[in-house]
Coordinates of C-alpha atoms and ligand atoms in Angstrom, one line a residue:
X1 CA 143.9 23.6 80.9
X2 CA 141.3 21.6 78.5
X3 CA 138.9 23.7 76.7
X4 CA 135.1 24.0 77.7
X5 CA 133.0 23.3 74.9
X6 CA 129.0 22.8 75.2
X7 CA 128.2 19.5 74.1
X8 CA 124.7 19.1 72.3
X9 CA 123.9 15.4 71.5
X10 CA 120.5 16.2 69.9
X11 CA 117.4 14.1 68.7
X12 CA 116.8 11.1 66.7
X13 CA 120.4 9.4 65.5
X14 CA 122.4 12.4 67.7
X15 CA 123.2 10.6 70.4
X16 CA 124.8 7.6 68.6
X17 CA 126.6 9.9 66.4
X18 CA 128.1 12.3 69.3
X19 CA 128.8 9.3 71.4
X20 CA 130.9 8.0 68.6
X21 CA 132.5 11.6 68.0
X22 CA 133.6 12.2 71.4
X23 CA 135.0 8.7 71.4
X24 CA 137.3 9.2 68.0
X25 CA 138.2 12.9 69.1
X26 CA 139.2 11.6 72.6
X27 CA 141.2 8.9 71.6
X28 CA 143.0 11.2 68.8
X29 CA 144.0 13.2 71.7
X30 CA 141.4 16.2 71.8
X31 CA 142.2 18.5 74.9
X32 CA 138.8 19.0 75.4
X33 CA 136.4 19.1 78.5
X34 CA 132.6 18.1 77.5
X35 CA 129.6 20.3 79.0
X36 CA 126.5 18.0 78.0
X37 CA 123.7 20.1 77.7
X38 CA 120.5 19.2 76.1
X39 CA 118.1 20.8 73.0
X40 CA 115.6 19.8 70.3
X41 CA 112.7 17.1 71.9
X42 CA 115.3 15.8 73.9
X43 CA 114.9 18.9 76.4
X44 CA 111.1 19.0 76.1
X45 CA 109.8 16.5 78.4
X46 CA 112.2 17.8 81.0
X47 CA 113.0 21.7 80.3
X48 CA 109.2 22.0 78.4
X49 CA 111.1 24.0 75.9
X50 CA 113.7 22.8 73.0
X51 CA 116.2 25.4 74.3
X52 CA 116.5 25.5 77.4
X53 CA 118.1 29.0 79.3
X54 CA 121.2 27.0 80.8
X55 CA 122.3 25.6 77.6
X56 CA 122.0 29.0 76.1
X57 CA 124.0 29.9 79.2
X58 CA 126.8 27.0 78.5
X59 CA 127.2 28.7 75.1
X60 CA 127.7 31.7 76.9
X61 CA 130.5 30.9 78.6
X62 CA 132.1 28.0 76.7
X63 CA 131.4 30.4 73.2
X64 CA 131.9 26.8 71.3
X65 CA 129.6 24.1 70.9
X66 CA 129.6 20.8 68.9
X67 CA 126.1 20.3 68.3
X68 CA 124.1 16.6 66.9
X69 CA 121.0 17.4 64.7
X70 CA 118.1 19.0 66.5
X71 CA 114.2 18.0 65.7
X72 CA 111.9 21.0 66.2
X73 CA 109.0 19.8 67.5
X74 CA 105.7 20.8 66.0
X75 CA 103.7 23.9 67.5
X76 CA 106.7 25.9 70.5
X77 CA 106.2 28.8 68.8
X78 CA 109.6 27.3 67.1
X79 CA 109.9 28.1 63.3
X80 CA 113.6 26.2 63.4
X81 CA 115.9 25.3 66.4
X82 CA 119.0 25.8 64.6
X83 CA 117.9 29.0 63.1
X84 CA 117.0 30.4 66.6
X85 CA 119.7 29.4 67.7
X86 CA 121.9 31.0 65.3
X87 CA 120.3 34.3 65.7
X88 CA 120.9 34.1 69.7
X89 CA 124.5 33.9 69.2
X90 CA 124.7 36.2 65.7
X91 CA 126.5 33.3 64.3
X92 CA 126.2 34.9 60.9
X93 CA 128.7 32.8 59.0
X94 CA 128.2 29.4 57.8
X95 CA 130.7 27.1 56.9
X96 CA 130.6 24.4 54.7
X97 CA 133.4 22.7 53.5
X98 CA 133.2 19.7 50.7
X99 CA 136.0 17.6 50.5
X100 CA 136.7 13.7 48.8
X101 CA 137.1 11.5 51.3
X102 CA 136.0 8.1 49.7
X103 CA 137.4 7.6 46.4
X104 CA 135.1 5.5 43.8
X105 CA 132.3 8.9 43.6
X106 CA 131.4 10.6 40.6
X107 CA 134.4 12.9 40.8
X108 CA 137.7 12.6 42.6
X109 CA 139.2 15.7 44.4
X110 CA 137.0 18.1 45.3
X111 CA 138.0 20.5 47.8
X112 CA 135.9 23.2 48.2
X113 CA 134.3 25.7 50.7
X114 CA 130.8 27.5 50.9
X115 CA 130.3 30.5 52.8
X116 CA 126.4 31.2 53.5
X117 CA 125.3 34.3 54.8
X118 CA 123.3 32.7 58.1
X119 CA 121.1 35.6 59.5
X120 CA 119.1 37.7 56.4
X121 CA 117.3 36.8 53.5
X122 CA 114.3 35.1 53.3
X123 CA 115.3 33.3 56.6
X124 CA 114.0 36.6 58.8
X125 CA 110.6 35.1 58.9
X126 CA 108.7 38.2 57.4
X127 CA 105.7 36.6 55.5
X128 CA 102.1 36.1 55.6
X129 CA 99.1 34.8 53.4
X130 CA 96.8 37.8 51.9
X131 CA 93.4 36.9 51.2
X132 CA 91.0 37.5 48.5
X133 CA 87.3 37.0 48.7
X134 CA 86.3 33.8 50.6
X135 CA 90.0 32.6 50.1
X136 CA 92.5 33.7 53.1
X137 CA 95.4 32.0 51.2
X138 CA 95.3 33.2 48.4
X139 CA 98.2 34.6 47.8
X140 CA 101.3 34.1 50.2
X141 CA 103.9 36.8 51.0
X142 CA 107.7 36.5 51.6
X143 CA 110.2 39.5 52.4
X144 CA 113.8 38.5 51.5
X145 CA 116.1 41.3 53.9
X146 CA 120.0 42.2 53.2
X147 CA 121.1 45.0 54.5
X148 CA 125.1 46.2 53.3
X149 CA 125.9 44.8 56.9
X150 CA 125.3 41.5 56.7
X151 CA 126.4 41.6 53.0
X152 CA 129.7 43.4 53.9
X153 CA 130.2 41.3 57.0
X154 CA 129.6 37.6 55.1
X155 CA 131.6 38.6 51.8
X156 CA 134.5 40.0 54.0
X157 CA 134.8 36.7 55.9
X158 CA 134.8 34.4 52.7
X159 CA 137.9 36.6 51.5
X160 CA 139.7 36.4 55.4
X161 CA 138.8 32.6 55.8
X162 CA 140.6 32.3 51.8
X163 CA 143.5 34.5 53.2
X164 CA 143.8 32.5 56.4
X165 CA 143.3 29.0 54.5
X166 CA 145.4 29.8 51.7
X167 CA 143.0 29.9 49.0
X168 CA 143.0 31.3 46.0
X169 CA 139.5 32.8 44.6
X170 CA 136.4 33.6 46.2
X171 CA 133.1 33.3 43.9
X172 CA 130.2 35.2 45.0
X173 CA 126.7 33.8 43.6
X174 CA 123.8 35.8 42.8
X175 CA 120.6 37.1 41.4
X176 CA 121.2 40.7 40.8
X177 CA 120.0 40.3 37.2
X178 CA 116.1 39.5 38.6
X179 CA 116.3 40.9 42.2
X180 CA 117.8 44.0 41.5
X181 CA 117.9 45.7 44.6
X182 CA 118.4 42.9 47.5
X183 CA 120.9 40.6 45.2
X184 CA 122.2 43.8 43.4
X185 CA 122.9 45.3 46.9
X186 CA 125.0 41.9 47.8
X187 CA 126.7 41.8 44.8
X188 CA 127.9 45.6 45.2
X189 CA 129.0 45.5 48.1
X190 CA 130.8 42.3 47.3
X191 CA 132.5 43.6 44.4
X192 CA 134.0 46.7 46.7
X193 CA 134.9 44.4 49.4
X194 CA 136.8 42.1 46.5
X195 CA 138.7 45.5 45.7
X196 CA 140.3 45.3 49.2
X197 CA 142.0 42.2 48.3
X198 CA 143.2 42.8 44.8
X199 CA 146.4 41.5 44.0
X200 CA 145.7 38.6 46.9
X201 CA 142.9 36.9 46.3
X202 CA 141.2 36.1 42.6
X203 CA 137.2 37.3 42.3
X204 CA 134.6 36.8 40.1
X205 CA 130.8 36.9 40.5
X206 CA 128.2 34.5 38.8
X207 CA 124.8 34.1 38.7
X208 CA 123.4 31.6 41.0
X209 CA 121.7 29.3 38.5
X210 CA 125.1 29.1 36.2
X211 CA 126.7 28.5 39.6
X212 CA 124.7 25.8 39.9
X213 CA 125.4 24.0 36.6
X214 CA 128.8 24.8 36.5
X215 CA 129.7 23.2 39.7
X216 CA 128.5 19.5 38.3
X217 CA 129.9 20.6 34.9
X218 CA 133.0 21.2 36.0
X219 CA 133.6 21.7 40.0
X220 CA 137.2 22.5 39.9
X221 CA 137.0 25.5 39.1
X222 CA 135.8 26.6 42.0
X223 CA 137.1 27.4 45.3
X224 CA 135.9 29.2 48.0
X225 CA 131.8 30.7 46.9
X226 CA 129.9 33.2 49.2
X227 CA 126.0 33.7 48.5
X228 CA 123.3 34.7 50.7
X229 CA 120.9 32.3 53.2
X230 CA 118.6 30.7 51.1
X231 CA 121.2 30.1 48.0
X232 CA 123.9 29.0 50.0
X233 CA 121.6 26.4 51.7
X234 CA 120.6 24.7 48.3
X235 CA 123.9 24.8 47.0
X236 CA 125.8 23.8 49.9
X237 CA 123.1 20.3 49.6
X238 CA 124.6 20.3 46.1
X239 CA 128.1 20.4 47.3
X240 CA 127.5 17.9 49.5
X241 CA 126.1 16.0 46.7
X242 CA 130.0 16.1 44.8
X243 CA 131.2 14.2 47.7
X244 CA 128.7 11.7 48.7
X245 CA 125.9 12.8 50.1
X246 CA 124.9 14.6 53.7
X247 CA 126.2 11.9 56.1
X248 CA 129.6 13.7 54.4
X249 CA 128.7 16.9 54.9
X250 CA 129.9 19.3 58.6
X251 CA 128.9 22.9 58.9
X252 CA 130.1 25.8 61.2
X253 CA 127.9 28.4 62.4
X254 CA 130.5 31.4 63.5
X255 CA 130.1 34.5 65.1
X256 CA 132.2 37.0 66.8
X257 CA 131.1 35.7 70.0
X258 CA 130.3 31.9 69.1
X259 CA 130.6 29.1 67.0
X260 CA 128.8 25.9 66.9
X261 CA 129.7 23.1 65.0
X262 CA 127.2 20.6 63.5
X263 CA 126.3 18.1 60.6
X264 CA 124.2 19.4 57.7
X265 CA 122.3 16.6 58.4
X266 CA 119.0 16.6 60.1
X267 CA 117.7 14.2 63.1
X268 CA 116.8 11.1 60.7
X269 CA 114.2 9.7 62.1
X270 CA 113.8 6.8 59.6
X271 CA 116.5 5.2 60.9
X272 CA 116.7 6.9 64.6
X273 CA 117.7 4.0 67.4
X274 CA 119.0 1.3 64.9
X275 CA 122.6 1.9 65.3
X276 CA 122.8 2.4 61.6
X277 CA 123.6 6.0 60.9
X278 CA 126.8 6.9 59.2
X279 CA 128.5 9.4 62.3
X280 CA 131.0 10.7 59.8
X281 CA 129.3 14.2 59.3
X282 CA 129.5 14.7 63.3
X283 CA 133.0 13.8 62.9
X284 CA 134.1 16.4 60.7
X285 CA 131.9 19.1 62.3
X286 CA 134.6 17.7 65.6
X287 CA 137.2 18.5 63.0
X288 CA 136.3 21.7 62.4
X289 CA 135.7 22.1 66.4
X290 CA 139.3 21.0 67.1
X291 CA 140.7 23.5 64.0
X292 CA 138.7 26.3 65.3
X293 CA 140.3 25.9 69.0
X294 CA 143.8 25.5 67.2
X295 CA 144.2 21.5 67.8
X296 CA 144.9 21.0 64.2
X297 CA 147.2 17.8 64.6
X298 CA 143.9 16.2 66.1
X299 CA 141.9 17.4 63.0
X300 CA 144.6 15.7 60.6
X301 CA 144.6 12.6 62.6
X302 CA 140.6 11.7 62.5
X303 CA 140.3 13.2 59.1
X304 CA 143.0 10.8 57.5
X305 CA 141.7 8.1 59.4
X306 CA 138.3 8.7 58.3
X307 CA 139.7 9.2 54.5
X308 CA 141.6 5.9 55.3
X309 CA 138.7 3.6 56.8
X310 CA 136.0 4.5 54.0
X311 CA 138.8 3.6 51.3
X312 CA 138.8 0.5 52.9
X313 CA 134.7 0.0 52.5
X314 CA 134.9 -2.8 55.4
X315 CA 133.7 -1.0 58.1
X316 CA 130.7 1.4 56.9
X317 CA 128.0 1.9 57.4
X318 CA 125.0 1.1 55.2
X319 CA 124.3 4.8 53.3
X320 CA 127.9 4.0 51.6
X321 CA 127.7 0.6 50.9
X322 CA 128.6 -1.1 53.9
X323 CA 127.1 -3.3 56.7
X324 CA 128.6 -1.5 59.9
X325 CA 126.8 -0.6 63.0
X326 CA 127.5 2.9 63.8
X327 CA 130.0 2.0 66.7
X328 CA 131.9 -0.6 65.2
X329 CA 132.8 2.0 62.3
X330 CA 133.8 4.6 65.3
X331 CA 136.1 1.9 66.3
X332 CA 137.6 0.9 63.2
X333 CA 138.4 5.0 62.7
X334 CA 140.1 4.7 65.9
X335 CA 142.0 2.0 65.5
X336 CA 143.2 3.5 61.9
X337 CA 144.3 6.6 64.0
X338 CA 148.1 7.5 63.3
Ligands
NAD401 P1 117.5 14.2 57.5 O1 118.8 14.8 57.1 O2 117.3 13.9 58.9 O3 117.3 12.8 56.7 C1 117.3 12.7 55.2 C2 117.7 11.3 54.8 O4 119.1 11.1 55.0 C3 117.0 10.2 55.6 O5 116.7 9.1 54.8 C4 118.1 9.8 56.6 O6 118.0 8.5 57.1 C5 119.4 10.0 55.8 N1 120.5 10.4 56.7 C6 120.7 11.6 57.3 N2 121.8 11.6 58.1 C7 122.3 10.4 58.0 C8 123.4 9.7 58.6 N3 124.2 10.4 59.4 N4 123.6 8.4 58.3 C9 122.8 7.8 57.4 N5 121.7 8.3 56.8 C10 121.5 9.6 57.1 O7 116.4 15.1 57.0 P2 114.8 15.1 57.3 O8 114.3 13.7 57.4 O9 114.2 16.1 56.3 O10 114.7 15.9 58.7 C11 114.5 15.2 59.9 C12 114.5 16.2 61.1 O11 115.7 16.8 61.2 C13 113.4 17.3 60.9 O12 112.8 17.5 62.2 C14 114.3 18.5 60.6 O13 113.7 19.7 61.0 C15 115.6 18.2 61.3 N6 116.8 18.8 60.8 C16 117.7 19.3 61.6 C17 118.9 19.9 61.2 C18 119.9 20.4 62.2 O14 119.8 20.1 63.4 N7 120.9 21.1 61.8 C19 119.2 19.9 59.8 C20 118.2 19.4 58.9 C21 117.0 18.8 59.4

């Protein structure tokens, strides 16, 4: 029996980039059955909310969701879709891979995985203005929050997704020199966590602005890094940045319960509706989807097409250096399937 998964096309260029998705995953075989449910401004006019109760109810039952980019629309009480979202379903791991799939980039090779912590930090939404005299914003208040749960849970997954993958080192960045107690709290009970899988998996720690510089420097040497929220969200863009920009960029947002699959993209509404956008993010956030419900020969399929139709730079689309409409560049990955 096909697998139920909750299919999300989102706002602005989501629907042309899911449309092309389901079209490559289906023709590369995916054993999948499609619950469209919507989210974002798309489910506003009709639903008068962004997330509607029975697509939080699909989630439910399906647990997996492949998700398109998702506007928030100004003043629902709203701060972020996607970060409500993830704190519905606990999805407190985020996954973000960044791997070479058009030669002829600043660096060949790169293979490498970010873990962001998807649920503390400075993402709990704990701030405010204080005022002085006349001035109510005058100063402005943020509370970052880790607690040795999240830090525990989040470093413990980086080492089983290394086991599980077969990689080799896990890097945890961090601030523990400056913020002594929250980043000194992650990075301690990181390092105890590390001790569990001596002998199995290689760990260092680094401070998140060396991080930073050595991963242009020299990226290689990296592997599999774990931070918390906000860190892992800058240098995730970064990593992205190695391998040519956020239309290459997928993301999973696992929990124990759910997982939702997305690109790190947002709803780009610069070029929303001319058939333009580059779907190849979406794709890979299907490739995670189909490795995450154990249909890894369809993963391999679209992923060496994909590697195989950018190396050909016929067929893309204009953000790499192409002319291709969005569609015709789905079509050209299909017909490269092997
Ligand atoms: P964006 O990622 O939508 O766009 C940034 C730039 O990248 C734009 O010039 C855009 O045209 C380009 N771009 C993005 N994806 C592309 C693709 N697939 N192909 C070709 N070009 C692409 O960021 P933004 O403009 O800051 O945000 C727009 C909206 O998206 C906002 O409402 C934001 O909240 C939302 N957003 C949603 C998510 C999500 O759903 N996970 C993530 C980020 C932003």
């Amino acid at each position: 029996m096909s697998t139920v998964v909750t299919l999300i096309p989102g706002d602005g260029i989501g629907p042309s980039i899911t449309a092309a998705t389901v079209k490559v995953l289906e023709a590369a075989g995916a054993d999948v059955e499609w619950d469209e449910r919507l989210a974002g401004v798309a489910a506003v006019t009709t639903h008068h909310t962004p997330i509607p109760e029975e697509t939080l109810e699909s989630i439910k039952r399906t647990r997996v969701s492949l998700k398109g980019p998702l506007t928030t629309p100004v003043g629902t009480g709203f701060r972020s879709i996607n970060v409500a979202l993830r704190k519905e379903f606990d999805l407190y791991a985020n996954v973000r891979p960044a791997l070479t799939l058009q030669t002829g980039g600043r660096y060949e090779g790169i293979d490498l995985v970010l873990i962001r912590e998807n649920t503390e930090g400075l993402y709990v939404g704990v701030e405010h203005y204080i005022g002085v005299g006349d001035d109510p914003h005058a100063a402005a208040e943020s509370v970052m929050i880790i607690t040795r749960f999240g830090a525990e849970r989040i470093v413990r997954y980086a080492f089983e997704y290394a086991v599980s993958h077969g990689r080799k080192k896990v890097t945890l960045a961090h601030k523990a020199n400056i913020l002594k107690f929250t980043q000194g709290l992650f990075l301690d009970v990181g390092r105890a966590v590390a001790k569990e899988y001596e002998g199995r998996v290689e760990f260092e720690d680094r401070i998140i602005d060396a991080t930073a510089m050595l991963l242009v420097l020299n990226p290689y040497q990296f592997d599999v890094l774990v931070m918390e929220n906000m860190f892992g969200d800058i240098l995730s863009d970064q990593m992205a940045g190695l391998v040519g920009g956020l239309g290459m960029a997928p993301g999973g947002n696992i929990g124990r319960d759910a997982a939702i699959f997305e690109p790190v993209h947002g709803s780009a509404p610069d070029i929303a509706g001319r058939g333009i956008a580059n779907p190849t993010a979406m794709l890979l956030a299907g490739c995670m989807l189909m490795e995450h419900l154990d249909q890894h020969d369809v993963s391999t399929r679209v992923r060496d097409s994909i590697r195989h139709t950018l190396e050909s730079r016929v067929t893309v689309t204009p953000d790499v250096g192409g002319k291709a409409r969005t569609e015709e560049y789905a079509d050209a990955v299909i017909a490269n399937l092997e």
